[in-house]
Short mmCIF file of C-alpha atoms in Angstrom, two decimals:
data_model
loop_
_atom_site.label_atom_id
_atom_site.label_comp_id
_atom_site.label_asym_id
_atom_site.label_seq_id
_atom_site.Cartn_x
_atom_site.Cartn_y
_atom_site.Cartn_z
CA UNK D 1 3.06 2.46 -36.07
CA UNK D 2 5.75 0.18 -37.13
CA UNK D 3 6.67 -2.80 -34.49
CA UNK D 4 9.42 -2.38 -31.75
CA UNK D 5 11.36 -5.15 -30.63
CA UNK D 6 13.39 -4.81 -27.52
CA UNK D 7 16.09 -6.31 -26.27
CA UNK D 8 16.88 -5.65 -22.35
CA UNK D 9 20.13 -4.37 -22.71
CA UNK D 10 18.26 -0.87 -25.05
CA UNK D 11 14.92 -1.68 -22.81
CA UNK D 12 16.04 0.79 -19.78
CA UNK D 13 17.42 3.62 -22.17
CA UNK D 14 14.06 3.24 -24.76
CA UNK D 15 11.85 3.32 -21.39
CA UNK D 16 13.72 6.36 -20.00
CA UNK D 17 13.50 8.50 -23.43
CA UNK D 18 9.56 7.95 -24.01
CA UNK D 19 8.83 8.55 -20.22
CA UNK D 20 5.45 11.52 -20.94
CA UNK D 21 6.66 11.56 -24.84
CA UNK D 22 5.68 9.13 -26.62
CA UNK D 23 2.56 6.65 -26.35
CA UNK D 24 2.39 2.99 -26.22
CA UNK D 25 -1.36 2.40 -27.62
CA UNK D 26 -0.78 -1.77 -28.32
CA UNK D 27 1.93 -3.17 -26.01
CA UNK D 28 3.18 -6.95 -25.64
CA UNK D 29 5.43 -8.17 -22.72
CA UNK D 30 6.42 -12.16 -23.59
CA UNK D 31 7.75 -14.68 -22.25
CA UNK D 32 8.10 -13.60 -18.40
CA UNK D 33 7.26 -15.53 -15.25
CA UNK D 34 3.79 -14.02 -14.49
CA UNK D 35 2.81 -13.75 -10.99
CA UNK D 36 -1.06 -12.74 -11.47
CA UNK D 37 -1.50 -11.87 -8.04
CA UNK D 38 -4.36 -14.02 -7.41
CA UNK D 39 -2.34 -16.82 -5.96
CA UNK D 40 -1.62 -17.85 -10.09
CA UNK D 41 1.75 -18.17 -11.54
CA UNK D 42 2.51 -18.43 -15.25
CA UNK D 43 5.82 -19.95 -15.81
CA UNK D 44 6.66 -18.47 -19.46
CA UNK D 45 3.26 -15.96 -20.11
CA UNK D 46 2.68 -12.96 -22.16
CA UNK D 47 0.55 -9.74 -20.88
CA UNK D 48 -1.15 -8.05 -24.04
CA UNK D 49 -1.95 -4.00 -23.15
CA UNK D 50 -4.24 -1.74 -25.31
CA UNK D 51 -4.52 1.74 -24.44
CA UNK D 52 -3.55 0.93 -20.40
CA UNK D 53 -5.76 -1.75 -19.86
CA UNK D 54 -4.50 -5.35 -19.93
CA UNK D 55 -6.51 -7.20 -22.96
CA UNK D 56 -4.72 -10.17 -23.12
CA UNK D 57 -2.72 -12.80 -20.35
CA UNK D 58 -1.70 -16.19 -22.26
CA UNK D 59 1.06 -18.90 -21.75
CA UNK D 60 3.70 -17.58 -24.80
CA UNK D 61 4.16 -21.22 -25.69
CA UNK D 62 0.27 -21.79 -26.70
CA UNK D 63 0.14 -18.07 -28.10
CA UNK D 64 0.83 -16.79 -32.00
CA UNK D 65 0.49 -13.62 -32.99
CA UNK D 66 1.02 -11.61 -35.80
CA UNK D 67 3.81 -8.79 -34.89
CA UNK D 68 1.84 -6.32 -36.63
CA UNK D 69 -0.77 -6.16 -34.04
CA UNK D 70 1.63 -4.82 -31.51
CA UNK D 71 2.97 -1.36 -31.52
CA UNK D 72 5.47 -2.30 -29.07
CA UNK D 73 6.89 -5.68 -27.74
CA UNK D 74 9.35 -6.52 -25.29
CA UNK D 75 10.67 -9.57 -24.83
CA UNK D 76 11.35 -10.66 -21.32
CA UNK D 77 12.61 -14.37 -21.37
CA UNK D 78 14.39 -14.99 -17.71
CA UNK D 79 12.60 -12.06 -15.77
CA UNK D 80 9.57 -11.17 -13.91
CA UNK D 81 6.53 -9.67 -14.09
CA UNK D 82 4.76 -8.73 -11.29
CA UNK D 83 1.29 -6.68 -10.20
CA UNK D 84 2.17 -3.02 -9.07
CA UNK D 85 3.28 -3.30 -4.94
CA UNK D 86 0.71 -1.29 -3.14
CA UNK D 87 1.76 0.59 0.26
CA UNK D 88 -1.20 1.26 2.88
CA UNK D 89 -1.16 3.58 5.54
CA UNK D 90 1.91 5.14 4.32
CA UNK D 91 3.29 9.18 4.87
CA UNK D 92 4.88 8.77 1.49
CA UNK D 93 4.14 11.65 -0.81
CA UNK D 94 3.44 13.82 2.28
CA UNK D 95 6.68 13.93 3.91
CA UNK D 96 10.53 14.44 2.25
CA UNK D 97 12.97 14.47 5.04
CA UNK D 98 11.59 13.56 8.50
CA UNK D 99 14.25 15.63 10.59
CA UNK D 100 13.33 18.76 8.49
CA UNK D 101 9.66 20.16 9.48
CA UNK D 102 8.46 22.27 6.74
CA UNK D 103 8.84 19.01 4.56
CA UNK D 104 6.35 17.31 6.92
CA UNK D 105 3.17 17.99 5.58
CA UNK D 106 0.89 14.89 7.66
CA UNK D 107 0.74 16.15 11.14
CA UNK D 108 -2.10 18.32 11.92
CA UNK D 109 -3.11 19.90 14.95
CA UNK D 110 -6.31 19.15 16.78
CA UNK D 111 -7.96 15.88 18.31
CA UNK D 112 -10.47 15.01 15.98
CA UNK D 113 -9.84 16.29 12.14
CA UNK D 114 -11.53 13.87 10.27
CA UNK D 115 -11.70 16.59 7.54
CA UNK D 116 -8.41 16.76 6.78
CA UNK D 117 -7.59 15.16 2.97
CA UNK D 118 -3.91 14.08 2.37
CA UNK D 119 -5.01 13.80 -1.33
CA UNK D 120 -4.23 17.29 -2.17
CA UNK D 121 -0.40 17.42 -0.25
CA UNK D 122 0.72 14.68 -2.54
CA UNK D 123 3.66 15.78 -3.43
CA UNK D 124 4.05 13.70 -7.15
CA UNK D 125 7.88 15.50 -7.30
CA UNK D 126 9.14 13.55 -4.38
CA UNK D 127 12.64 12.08 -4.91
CA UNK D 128 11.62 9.82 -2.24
CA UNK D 129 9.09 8.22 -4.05
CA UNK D 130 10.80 7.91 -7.33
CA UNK D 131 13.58 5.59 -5.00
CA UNK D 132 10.65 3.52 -3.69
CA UNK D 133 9.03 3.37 -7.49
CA UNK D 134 11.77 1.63 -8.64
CA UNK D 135 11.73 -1.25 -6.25
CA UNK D 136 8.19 -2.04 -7.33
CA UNK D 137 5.75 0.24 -5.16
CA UNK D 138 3.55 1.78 -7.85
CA UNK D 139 0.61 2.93 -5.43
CA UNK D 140 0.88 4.74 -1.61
CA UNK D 141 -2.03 4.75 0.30
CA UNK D 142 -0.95 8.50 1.72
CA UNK D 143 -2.16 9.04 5.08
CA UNK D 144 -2.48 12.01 7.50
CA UNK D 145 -0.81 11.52 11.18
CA UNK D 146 -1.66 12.88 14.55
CA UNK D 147 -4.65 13.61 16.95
CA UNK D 148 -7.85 10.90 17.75
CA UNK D 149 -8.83 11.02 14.18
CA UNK D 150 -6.06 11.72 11.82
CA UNK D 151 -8.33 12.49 8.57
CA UNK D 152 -8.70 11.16 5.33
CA UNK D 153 -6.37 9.01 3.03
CA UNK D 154 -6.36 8.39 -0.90
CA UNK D 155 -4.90 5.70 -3.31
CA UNK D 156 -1.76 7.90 -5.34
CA UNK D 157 -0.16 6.69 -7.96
CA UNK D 158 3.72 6.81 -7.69
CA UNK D 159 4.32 8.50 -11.10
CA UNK D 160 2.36 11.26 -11.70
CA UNK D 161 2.41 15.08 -13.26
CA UNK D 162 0.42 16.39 -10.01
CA UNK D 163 -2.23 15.10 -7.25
CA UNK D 164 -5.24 15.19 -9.93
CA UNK D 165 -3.19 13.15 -12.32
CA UNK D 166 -1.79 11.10 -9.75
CA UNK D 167 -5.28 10.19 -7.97
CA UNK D 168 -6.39 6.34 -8.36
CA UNK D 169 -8.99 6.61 -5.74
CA UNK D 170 -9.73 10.03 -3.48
CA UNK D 171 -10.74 9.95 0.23
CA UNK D 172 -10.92 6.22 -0.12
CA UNK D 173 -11.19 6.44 4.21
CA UNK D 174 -10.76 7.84 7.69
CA UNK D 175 -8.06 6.88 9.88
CA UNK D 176 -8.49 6.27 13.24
CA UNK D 177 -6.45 5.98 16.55
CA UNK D 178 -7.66 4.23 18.96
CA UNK D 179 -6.34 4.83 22.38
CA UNK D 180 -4.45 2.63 23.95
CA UNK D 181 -5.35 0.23 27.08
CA UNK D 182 -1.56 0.49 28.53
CA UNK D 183 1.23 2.48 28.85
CA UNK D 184 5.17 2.00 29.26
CA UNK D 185 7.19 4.82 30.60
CA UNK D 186 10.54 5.10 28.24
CA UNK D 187 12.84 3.17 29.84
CA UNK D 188 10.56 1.34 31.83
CA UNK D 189 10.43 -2.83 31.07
CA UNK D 190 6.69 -2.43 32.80
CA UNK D 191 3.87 -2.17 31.03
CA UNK D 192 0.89 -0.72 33.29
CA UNK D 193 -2.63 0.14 32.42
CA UNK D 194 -3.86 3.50 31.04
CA UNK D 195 -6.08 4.66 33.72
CA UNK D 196 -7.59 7.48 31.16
CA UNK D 197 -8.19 4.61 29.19
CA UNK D 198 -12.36 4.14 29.54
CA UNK D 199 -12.50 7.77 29.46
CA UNK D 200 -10.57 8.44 25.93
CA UNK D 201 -12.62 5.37 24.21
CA UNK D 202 -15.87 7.38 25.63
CA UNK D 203 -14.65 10.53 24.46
CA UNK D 204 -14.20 9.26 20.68
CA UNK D 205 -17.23 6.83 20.80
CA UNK D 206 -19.62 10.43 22.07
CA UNK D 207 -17.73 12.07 19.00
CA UNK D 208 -18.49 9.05 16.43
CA UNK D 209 -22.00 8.55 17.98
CA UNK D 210 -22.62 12.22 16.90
CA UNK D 211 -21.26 12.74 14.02
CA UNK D 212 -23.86 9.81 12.91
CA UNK D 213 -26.76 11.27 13.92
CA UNK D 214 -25.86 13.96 12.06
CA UNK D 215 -25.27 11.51 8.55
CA UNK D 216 -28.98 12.39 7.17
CA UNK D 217 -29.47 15.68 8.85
CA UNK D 218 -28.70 17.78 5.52
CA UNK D 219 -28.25 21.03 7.75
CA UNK D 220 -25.35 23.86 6.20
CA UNK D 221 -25.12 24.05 10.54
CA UNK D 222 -23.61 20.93 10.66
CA UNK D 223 -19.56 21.19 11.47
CA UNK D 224 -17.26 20.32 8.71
CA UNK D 225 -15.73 17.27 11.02
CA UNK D 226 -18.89 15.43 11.11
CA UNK D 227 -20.11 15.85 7.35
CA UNK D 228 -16.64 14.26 6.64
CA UNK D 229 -17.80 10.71 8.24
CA UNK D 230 -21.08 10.50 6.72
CA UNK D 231 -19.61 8.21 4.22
CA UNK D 232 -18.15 6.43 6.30
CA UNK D 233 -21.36 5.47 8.56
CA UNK D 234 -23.12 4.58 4.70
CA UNK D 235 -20.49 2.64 3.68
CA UNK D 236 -19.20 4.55 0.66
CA UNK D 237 -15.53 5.17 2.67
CA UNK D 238 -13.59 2.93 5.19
CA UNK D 239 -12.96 3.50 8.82
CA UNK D 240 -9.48 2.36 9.28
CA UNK D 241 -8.92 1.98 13.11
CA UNK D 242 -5.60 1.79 14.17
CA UNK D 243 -4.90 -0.76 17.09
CA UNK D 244 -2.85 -3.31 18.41
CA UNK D 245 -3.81 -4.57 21.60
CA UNK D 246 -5.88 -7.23 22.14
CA UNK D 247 -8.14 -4.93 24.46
CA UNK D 248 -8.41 -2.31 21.77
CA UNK D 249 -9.38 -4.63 19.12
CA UNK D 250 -12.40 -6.34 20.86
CA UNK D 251 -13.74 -2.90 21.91
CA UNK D 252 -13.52 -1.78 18.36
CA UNK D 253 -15.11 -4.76 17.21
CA UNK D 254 -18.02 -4.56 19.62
CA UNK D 255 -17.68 -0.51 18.29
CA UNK D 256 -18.08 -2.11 14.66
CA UNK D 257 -21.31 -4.16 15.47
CA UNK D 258 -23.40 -1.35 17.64
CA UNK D 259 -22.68 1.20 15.06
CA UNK D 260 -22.97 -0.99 12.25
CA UNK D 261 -20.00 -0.25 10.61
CA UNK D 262 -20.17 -1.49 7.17
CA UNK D 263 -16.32 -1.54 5.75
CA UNK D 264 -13.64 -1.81 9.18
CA UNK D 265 -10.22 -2.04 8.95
CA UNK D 266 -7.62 -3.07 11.73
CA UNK D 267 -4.54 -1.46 10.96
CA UNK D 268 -1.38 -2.59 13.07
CA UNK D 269 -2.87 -5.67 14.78
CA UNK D 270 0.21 -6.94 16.64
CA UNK D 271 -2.02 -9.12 19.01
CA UNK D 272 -5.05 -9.66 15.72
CA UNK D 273 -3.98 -13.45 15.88
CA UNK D 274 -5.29 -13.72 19.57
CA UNK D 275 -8.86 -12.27 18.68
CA UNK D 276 -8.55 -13.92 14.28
CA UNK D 277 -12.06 -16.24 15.38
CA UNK D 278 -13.62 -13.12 16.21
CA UNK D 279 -12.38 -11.06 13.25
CA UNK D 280 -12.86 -14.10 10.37
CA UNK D 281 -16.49 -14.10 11.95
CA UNK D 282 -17.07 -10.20 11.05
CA UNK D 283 -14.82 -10.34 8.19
CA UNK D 284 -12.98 -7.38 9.41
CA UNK D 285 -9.46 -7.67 7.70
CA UNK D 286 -5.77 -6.48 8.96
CA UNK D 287 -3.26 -4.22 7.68
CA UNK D 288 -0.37 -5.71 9.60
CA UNK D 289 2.01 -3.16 10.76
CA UNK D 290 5.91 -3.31 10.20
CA UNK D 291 7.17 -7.20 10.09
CA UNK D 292 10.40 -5.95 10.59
CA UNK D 293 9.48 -5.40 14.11
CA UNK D 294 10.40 -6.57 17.87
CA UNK D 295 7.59 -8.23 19.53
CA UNK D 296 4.78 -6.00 21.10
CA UNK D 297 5.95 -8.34 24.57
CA UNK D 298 8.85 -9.35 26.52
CA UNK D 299 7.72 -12.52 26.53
CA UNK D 300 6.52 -12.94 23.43
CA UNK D 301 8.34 -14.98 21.01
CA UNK D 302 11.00 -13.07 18.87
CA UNK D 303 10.07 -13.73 15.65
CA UNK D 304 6.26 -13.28 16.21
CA UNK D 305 5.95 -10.42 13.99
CA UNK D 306 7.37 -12.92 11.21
CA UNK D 307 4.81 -15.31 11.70
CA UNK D 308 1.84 -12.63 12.04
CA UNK D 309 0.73 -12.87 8.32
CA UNK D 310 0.56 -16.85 8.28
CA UNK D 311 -1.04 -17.42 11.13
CA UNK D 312 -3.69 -15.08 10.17
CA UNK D 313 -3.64 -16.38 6.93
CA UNK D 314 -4.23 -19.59 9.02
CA UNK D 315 -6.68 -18.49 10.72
CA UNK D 316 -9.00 -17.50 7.61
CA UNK D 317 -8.36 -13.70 8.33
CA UNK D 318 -7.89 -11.16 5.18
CA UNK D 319 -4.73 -9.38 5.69
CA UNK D 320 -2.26 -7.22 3.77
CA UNK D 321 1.00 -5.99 5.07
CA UNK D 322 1.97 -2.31 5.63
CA UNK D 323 5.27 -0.21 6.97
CA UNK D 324 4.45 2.09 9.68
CA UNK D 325 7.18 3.45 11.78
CA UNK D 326 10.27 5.32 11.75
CA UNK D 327 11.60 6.76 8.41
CA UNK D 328 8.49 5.04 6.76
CA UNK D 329 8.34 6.98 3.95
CA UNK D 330 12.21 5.81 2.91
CA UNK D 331 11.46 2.39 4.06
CA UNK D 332 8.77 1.85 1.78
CA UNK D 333 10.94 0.22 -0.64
CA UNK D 334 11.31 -2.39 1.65
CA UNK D 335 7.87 -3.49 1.24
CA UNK D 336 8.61 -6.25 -0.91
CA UNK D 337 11.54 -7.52 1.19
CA UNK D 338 8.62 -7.54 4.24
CA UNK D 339 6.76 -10.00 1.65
CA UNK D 340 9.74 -11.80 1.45
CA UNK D 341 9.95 -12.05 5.47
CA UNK D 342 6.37 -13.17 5.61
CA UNK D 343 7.43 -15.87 2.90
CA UNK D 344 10.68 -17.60 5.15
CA UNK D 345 7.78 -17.73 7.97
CA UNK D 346 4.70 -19.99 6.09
CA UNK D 347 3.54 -18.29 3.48
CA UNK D 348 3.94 -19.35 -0.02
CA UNK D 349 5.32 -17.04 -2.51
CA UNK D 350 2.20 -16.55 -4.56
CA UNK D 351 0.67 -15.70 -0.99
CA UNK D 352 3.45 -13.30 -0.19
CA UNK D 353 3.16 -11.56 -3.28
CA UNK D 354 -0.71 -11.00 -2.75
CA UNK D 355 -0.14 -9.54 0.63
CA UNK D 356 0.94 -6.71 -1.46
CA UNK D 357 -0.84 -6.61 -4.30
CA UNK D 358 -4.32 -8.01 -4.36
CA UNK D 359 -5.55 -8.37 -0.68
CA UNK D 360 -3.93 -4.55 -0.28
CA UNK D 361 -6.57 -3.76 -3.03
CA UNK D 362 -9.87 -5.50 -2.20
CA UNK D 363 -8.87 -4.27 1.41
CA UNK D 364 -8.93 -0.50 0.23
CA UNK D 365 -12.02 -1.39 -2.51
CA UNK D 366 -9.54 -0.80 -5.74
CA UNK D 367 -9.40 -4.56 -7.21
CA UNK D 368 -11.64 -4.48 -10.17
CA UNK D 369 -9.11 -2.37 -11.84
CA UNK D 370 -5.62 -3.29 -9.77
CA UNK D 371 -4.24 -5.69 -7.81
CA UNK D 372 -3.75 -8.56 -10.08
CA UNK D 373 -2.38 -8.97 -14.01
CA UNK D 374 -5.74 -10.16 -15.30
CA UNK D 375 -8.15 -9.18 -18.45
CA UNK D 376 -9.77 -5.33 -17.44
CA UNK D 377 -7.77 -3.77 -15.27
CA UNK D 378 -5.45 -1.28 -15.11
CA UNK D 379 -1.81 -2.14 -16.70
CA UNK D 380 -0.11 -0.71 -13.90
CA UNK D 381 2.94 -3.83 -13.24
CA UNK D 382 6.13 -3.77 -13.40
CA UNK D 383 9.42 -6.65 -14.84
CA UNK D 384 12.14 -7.12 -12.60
CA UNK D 385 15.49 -9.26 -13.38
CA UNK D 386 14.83 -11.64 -10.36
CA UNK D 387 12.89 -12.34 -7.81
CA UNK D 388 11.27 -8.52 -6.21
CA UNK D 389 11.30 -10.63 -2.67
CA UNK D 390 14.81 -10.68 -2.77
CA UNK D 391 17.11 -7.84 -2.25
CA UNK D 392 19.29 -8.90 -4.76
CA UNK D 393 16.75 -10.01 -7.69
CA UNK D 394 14.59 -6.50 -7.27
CA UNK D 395 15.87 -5.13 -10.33
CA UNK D 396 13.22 -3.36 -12.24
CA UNK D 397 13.62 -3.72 -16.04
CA UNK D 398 10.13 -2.29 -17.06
CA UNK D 399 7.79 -0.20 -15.22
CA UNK D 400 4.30 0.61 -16.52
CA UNK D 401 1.17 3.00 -14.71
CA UNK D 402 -1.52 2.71 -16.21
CA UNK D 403 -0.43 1.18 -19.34
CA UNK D 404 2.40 4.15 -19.42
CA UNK D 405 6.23 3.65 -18.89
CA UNK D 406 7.89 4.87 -16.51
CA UNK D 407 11.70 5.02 -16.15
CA UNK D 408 13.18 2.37 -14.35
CA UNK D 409 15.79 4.29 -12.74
CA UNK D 410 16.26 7.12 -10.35
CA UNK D 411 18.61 9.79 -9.11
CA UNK D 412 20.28 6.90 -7.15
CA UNK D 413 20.65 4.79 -9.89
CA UNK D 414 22.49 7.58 -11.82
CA UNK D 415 25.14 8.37 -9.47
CA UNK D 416 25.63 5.42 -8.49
CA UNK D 417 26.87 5.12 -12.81
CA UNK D 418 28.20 8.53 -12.66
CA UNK D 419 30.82 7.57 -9.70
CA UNK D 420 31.48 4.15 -10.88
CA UNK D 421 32.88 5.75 -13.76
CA UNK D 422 35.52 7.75 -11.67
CA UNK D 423 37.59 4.42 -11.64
CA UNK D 424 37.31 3.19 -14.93
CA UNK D 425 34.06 0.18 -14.89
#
């Protein structure tokens, strides 16, 4: 195939027109700022892709090559390049608009439905997810809502044909909610204690305790619910345990060490910094919930949920950072703008930046093939014009999954052209 040279300015149109056309078997991005996503930054680098695995990461100054080798190469002098952003714990793919319910496809009814697989309601047509695409977010951890135990979530891609092409890693764990130790009326500035607490931790510890003994009973008797944890109790799948009380974390970390519990996750963690000894010492790491937050307390300071990811950083804890809450589907494109927060409050930018690539991936047991722009994994990255922490610098101006391109721009990008041309720019 004859060598393709790029310039930016026919970049976005070339990317848009081979989007599930044409392949890119030998690609070359040069001369962009690489951020690695190991904590590495390359300040003029080139990323070398055959068949959509990265073969080659050099410094373009120190690097010749014969333009012949490359099917395609883009030059990128000025921009960006960045691992794909990763979203955890996220309703993305399963939801479209919140106030309309037969869009919402990650509530299910029940207490304990640890059978329940959001892999195969992953919606890949969701406009929603083509908005948050092109801010950076190139993988959703889709997750299941509702009851004790919620189900099972799985690694998506963001650009996909359906769920099966869409997969990067199915089941990958079961999330759990823990119940809480207090309760606030709304309204009410006072928080008080959940009397039902003991009970509803006994409840789901009887139902856990179970569905263990039951993990090498190979019985066709055994209920659906509890064959669905096995792998969890052998290690193959995560439990994710979502909690953010200081009272609910210790009890799940006691939880963690009578059961043995091989691969924990704390997602939320508000109050993780109070207990980060006891979690560095079990190595159970933190999917911090929502930075854009108020504090869990009255009394707490006001920008605590700023600080959270450097003081747990700090503290030696693994962490990544995740967007739970209202509208979180939508707001997923702000995920690299919560980076960005955690960056004005102590961490550096290379740290920032692996809060939501990297740590997101050895968290959820994908980083030998993503997480980082490094030799053997998966080219799944994306250029933007400036910096992706910044509002104003996330301008995508290549986008590739899995060593394919994707376009960079989406049905708000075109009318946002179409009605600028209504007066004449």
């Amino acid at each position: 195939m004859k060598t393709i040279s790029y310039t930016f300015l026919i970049l976005i149109a070339s990317v848009t027109s081979v989007y599930g056309q044409k392949k890119h078997n030998k690609i070359l991005l040069e001369s962009a700022t690489l951020h690695i996503g190991n904590g590495l930054v390359i300040s003029t680098g080139s990323i070398g892709i055959e068949n959509g695995v990265i073969t080659l990461v050099k410094n373009t100054l120190a690097y010749t090559y014969n333009k012949s080798d490359w099917d395609t190469i883009i030059n990128l002098s000025g921009h960006h390049l960045y691992p794909g952003f990763v979203a955890p714990n996220s309703t993305l793919g399963l939801t479209e608009i919140d106030a309309v319910r037969a869009s919402r496809d990650f509530y299910e009814m029940g207490t304990f439905n640890p059978h329940v697989r959001a892999q195969i309601a992953y919606n890949c047509e969701s406009d929603v997810i083509e908005t948050v695409r092109t801010n950076g977010v190139l993988m959703i951890q889709t997750t299941p809502r509702g009851g004790r135990i919620s189900g099972q979530s799985s690694l998506m891609n963001s650009s996909c044909w359906n769920w099966e092409d869409g997969t990067v890693k199915a089941d990958d764990g079961i999330h759990i909610e823990w119940p809480s130790a207090y309760s606030r009326n709304w309204g009410d500035p006072i928080t008080k204690p959940n009397e039902t607490y003991e009970d509803q931790k006994r409840e789901l510890i009887a139902y856990l305790t179970n569905a263990k003994a039951s993990t090498n009973i190979k019985d066709k008797n055994t209920p659906i619910q509890y064959s669905a944890l096995s792998d969890c109790f052998t290690g193959e799948k995560r439990f994710y345990f979502h909690a953010n009380e200081i009272q609910q974390i210790n009890d799940i970390l006691d939880l963690i060490t009578e059961m043995e519990i091989k691969f924990p996750v704390i997602v939320g963690g508000s109050e993780s910094y109070l207990v980060a000894d006891r979690l560095k010492i079990k190595k159970v790491p933190v999917m911090i919930g929502r930075l854009h937050s108020l504090p869990q307390h009255d009394d707490d300071p006001v920008d605590l949920p700023y600080k959270l990811p450097f003081l747990l950083q700090q503290a030696g804890v693994q962490f990544c950072l995740q967007n739970e809450g209202d509208m979180e589907a939508m707001n997923a494109r702000n995920l690299p703008f919560l980076a960005g927060t955690a960056m004005s409050y102590g961490l550096t930018e290379e740290e920032a930046i692996r809060s939501i690539t990297l740590s997101a991936c050895e968290i959820m047991g994908i980083s030998k093939n993503y997480g980082s722009i490094e030799i053997g994994k998966k080219a799944t990255l994306f250029g933007s014009i400036g910096s992706a922490l910044e509002m104003k610098g996330n301008q995508a101006s290549v986008i590739l999954i899995n060593g394919e391109f994707v376009p960079t721009t989406n049905f708000q990008t075109d009318l946002y052209k179409k009605y600028k041309t209504k007066y004449g720019k």
